[in-house]
Amino acid sequence: MKKIVSFICVTVLLFALCTASFTASAPPLTQLGMYGVESAQGGAEYITSSTQFSTVNDHGGNPFYIYTYEIGYSQNRIAKLNGSMLNQVGSQAIDLNGDSIIDGYYRIWDASGHTGGTFTYQATSINSPWNTMSTSIYIQ
């Protein structure tokens, strides 16, 4: 009986060690930015560069959604339009290289009923280096 219990313990220990070596921690937050804006007033508009500081179209009305992206895993996400907190209403995983490992997320923020203004978004990495990143854009 002792041999069976010892065998089971060793087997469980080896399994735990083997599976632990194949798992990796979540990647830290390395990029965060604007992806697009979609509204009843301005239609769909993609943000084409990280140096774009304003939308081209005037946005507002209902519906009104703002899309952000992040590479890495985040927490403590804060999205505001003219200082008003926005609710996250959706997200979609990003797999950059088709390896079925999630590299980040697109996030969808509901600004319905608002008109344009300054949109700010910040998030903090869920692990080391626990950095906080932010972005902003003026939505016309």
Coordinates of N, CA, C and O in Angstrom, one line a residue, residues 35-101:
Y35 N -8.1 52.8 -31.5 CA -8.3 52.0 -32.8 C -9.3 52.7 -33.7 O -9.2 52.7 -34.9
G36 N -10.4 53.3 -33.1 CA -11.4 53.9 -33.9 C -12.5 54.5 -33.1 O -12.6 54.3 -31.9
V37 N -13.4 55.2 -33.8 CA -14.6 55.8 -33.2 C -15.7 55.5 -34.2 O -15.6 55.6 -35.4
E38 N -16.9 55.3 -33.6 CA -18.1 55.0 -34.4 C -19.3 55.7 -33.7 O -19.5 55.5 -32.5
S39 N -20.0 56.5 -34.5 CA -21.1 57.2 -33.9 C -22.2 57.4 -35.0 O -22.0 57.3 -36.2
A40 N -23.4 57.7 -34.5 CA -24.6 58.0 -35.3 C -24.3 59.2 -36.2 O -24.6 59.3 -37.4
Q41 N -23.6 60.2 -35.6 CA -23.3 61.4 -36.3 C -22.2 61.3 -37.3 O -22.2 61.9 -38.4
G42 N -21.1 60.7 -36.9 CA -19.9 60.7 -37.7 C -19.5 59.4 -38.4 O -18.5 59.4 -39.2
G43 N -20.3 58.4 -38.2 CA -20.0 57.1 -38.9 C -18.8 56.4 -38.3 O -18.4 56.8 -37.1
A44 N -18.2 55.5 -39.0 CA -17.1 54.8 -38.5 C -15.8 55.5 -39.0 O -15.7 55.8 -40.2
E45 N -14.9 55.7 -38.1 CA -13.6 56.3 -38.4 C -12.5 55.5 -37.7 O -12.5 55.4 -36.5
Y46 N -11.5 55.1 -38.5 CA -10.3 54.4 -37.9 C -9.3 55.5 -37.6 O -9.1 56.4 -38.3
I47 N -8.6 55.2 -36.5 CA -7.5 56.1 -36.1 C -6.3 55.5 -36.8 O -5.9 54.3 -36.5
T48 N -5.6 56.2 -37.7 CA -4.6 55.6 -38.6 C -3.2 55.7 -38.1 O -2.3 55.1 -38.6
S49 N -3.0 56.5 -37.0 CA -1.6 56.6 -36.5 C -1.6 57.0 -35.1 O -2.5 57.6 -34.6
S50 N -0.5 56.6 -34.4 CA -0.3 57.0 -33.0 C -0.1 58.5 -32.8 O -0.1 59.0 -31.7
T51 N 0.2 59.2 -33.9 CA 0.4 60.6 -33.9 C -0.8 61.4 -34.3 O -0.7 62.6 -34.4
Q52 N -1.9 60.7 -34.5 CA -3.2 61.4 -34.8 C -3.8 61.9 -33.5 O -4.1 61.2 -32.6
F53 N -3.9 63.2 -33.4 CA -4.4 63.8 -32.1 C -5.9 64.2 -32.1 O -6.4 64.7 -31.1
S54 N -6.5 64.1 -33.3 CA -7.9 64.4 -33.4 C -8.6 63.6 -34.5 O -8.0 63.1 -35.4
T55 N -9.9 63.4 -34.3 CA -10.7 62.7 -35.3 C -10.9 63.6 -36.5 O -10.8 64.9 -36.3
V56 N -11.2 63.1 -37.6 CA -11.5 63.9 -38.8 C -13.0 64.3 -38.8 O -13.4 65.4 -39.0
N57 N -13.8 63.3 -38.5 CA -15.3 63.5 -38.5 C -15.8 64.0 -37.2 O -15.2 63.8 -36.1
D58 N -16.9 64.7 -37.2 CA -17.6 65.1 -36.0 C -18.4 63.9 -35.5 O -19.1 63.3 -36.3
H59 N -18.3 63.6 -34.2 CA -18.9 62.4 -33.6 C -19.9 62.8 -32.5 O -19.7 63.8 -31.8
G60 N -20.9 62.0 -32.3 CA -21.8 62.2 -31.2 C -23.1 61.4 -31.5 O -23.2 60.7 -32.5
G61 N -24.0 61.5 -30.5 CA -25.3 60.8 -30.7 C -25.4 59.5 -30.0 O -24.6 59.1 -29.2
N62 N -26.3 58.7 -30.5 CA -26.6 57.4 -30.0 C -26.9 56.5 -31.2 O -27.8 56.7 -31.9
P63 N -26.0 55.5 -31.4 CA -24.9 55.0 -30.6 C -23.6 55.8 -30.9 O -23.5 56.5 -31.9
F64 N -22.7 55.7 -29.9 CA -21.4 56.3 -30.0 C -20.4 55.4 -29.2 O -20.5 55.3 -28.0
Y65 N -19.5 54.8 -30.0 CA -18.6 53.9 -29.4 C -17.1 54.3 -29.7 O -16.8 54.8 -30.8
I66 N -16.3 54.1 -28.7 CA -14.8 54.4 -28.9 C -14.1 53.1 -28.7 O -14.4 52.3 -27.7
Y67 N -13.2 52.8 -29.6 CA -12.4 51.5 -29.6 C -11.0 51.8 -29.3 O -10.3 52.6 -29.9
T68 N -10.5 51.0 -28.3 CA -9.0 51.1 -27.9 C -8.4 49.7 -28.1 O -9.1 48.7 -28.3
Y69 N -7.1 49.7 -28.1 CA -6.4 48.4 -28.1 C -5.3 48.4 -27.1 O -4.8 49.4 -26.7
E70 N -4.9 47.2 -26.6 CA -3.8 47.0 -25.7 C -3.1 45.7 -26.1 O -3.7 44.7 -26.4
I71 N -1.8 45.8 -26.0 CA -1.0 44.6 -26.2 C -0.4 44.3 -24.8 O 0.3 45.1 -24.2
G72 N -0.6 43.1 -24.4 CA -0.3 42.7 -23.0 C -1.6 42.6 -22.2 O -2.7 42.9 -22.8
Y73 N -1.5 42.3 -21.0 CA -2.7 42.2 -20.1 C -2.8 43.3 -19.1 O -1.8 43.7 -18.5
S74 N -4.0 43.9 -19.0 CA -4.1 45.1 -18.1 C -5.2 44.9 -17.0 O -6.0 43.9 -17.1
Q75 N -5.2 45.8 -16.2 CA -6.2 45.9 -15.1 C -6.4 47.4 -14.8 O -5.7 48.2 -15.4
N76 N -7.3 47.7 -14.0 CA -7.6 49.1 -13.6 C -7.7 50.0 -14.8 O -7.1 51.1 -14.9
R77 N -8.6 49.6 -15.7 CA -8.8 50.4 -16.9 C -9.7 51.6 -16.7 O -10.8 51.4 -16.0
I78 N -9.4 52.8 -17.1 CA -10.2 54.0 -16.9 C -10.3 54.7 -18.3 O -9.3 55.1 -18.9
A79 N -11.6 54.8 -18.7 CA -11.9 55.5 -20.0 C -12.8 56.7 -19.6 O -13.8 56.5 -19.0
K80 N -12.5 57.9 -20.1 CA -13.3 59.1 -19.9 C -13.4 59.9 -21.1 O -12.5 59.9 -22.0
L81 N -14.6 60.5 -21.3 CA -14.8 61.5 -22.3 C -15.2 62.8 -21.6 O -16.3 62.8 -20.9
N82 N -14.4 63.8 -21.8 CA -14.6 65.1 -21.1 C -14.8 64.9 -19.6 O -15.6 65.6 -19.0
G83 N -14.0 64.0 -19.0 CA -14.1 63.7 -17.6 C -15.1 62.8 -17.1 O -15.1 62.4 -16.0
S84 N -16.1 62.4 -18.0 CA -17.1 61.5 -17.6 C -16.7 60.0 -17.8 O -16.2 59.7 -18.9
M85 N -16.8 59.2 -16.8 CA -16.4 57.8 -16.9 C -17.3 57.1 -18.0 O -18.5 57.3 -18.0
L86 N -16.6 56.2 -18.8 CA -17.4 55.5 -19.8 C -17.3 54.0 -19.3 O -16.4 53.5 -18.7
N87 N -18.4 53.3 -19.7 CA -18.5 51.8 -19.4 C -17.9 51.0 -20.6 O -18.2 51.3 -21.8
Q88 N -17.2 50.0 -20.2 CA -16.7 49.0 -21.3 C -17.9 48.1 -21.6 O -18.5 47.6 -20.7
V89 N -18.2 48.0 -22.9 CA -19.4 47.2 -23.3 C -19.0 46.0 -24.1 O -19.8 45.2 -24.5
G90 N -17.7 45.8 -24.4 CA -17.2 44.7 -25.1 C -15.7 44.6 -25.2 O -15.0 45.6 -24.9
S91 N -15.3 43.5 -25.6 CA -13.8 43.3 -25.9 C -13.7 42.1 -26.9 O -14.5 41.3 -27.0
Q92 N -12.5 42.2 -27.5 CA -12.2 41.1 -28.5 C -10.7 40.8 -28.3 O -9.9 41.7 -28.3
A93 N -10.4 39.5 -28.3 CA -9.0 39.1 -28.1 C -8.2 39.4 -29.4 O -8.7 39.4 -30.5
I94 N -6.9 39.7 -29.2 CA -6.0 39.9 -30.3 C -4.9 38.8 -30.2 O -4.3 38.6 -29.2
D95 N -4.8 38.1 -31.3 CA -3.8 37.1 -31.5 C -2.9 37.6 -32.7 O -3.2 37.4 -33.8
L96 N -1.7 38.1 -32.4 CA -0.9 38.8 -33.4 C -0.3 37.8 -34.4 O -0.1 38.2 -35.5
N97 N 0.0 36.6 -34.0 CA 0.8 35.7 -34.9 C 0.1 34.4 -35.1 O 0.7 33.4 -35.6
G98 N -1.2 34.2 -34.8 CA -2.0 33.0 -35.1 C -1.6 31.8 -34.3 O -1.9 30.7 -34.7
D99 N -1.0 32.0 -33.1 CA -0.5 30.8 -32.4 C -1.6 30.4 -31.3 O -1.3 29.6 -30.4
S100 N -2.8 31.0 -31.3 CA -3.9 30.8 -30.4 C -3.5 31.2 -29.0 O -4.2 30.8 -28.0
I101 N -2.6 32.1 -28.8 CA -2.3 32.7 -27.5 C -2.7 34.2 -27.6 O -2.3 34.9 -28.5

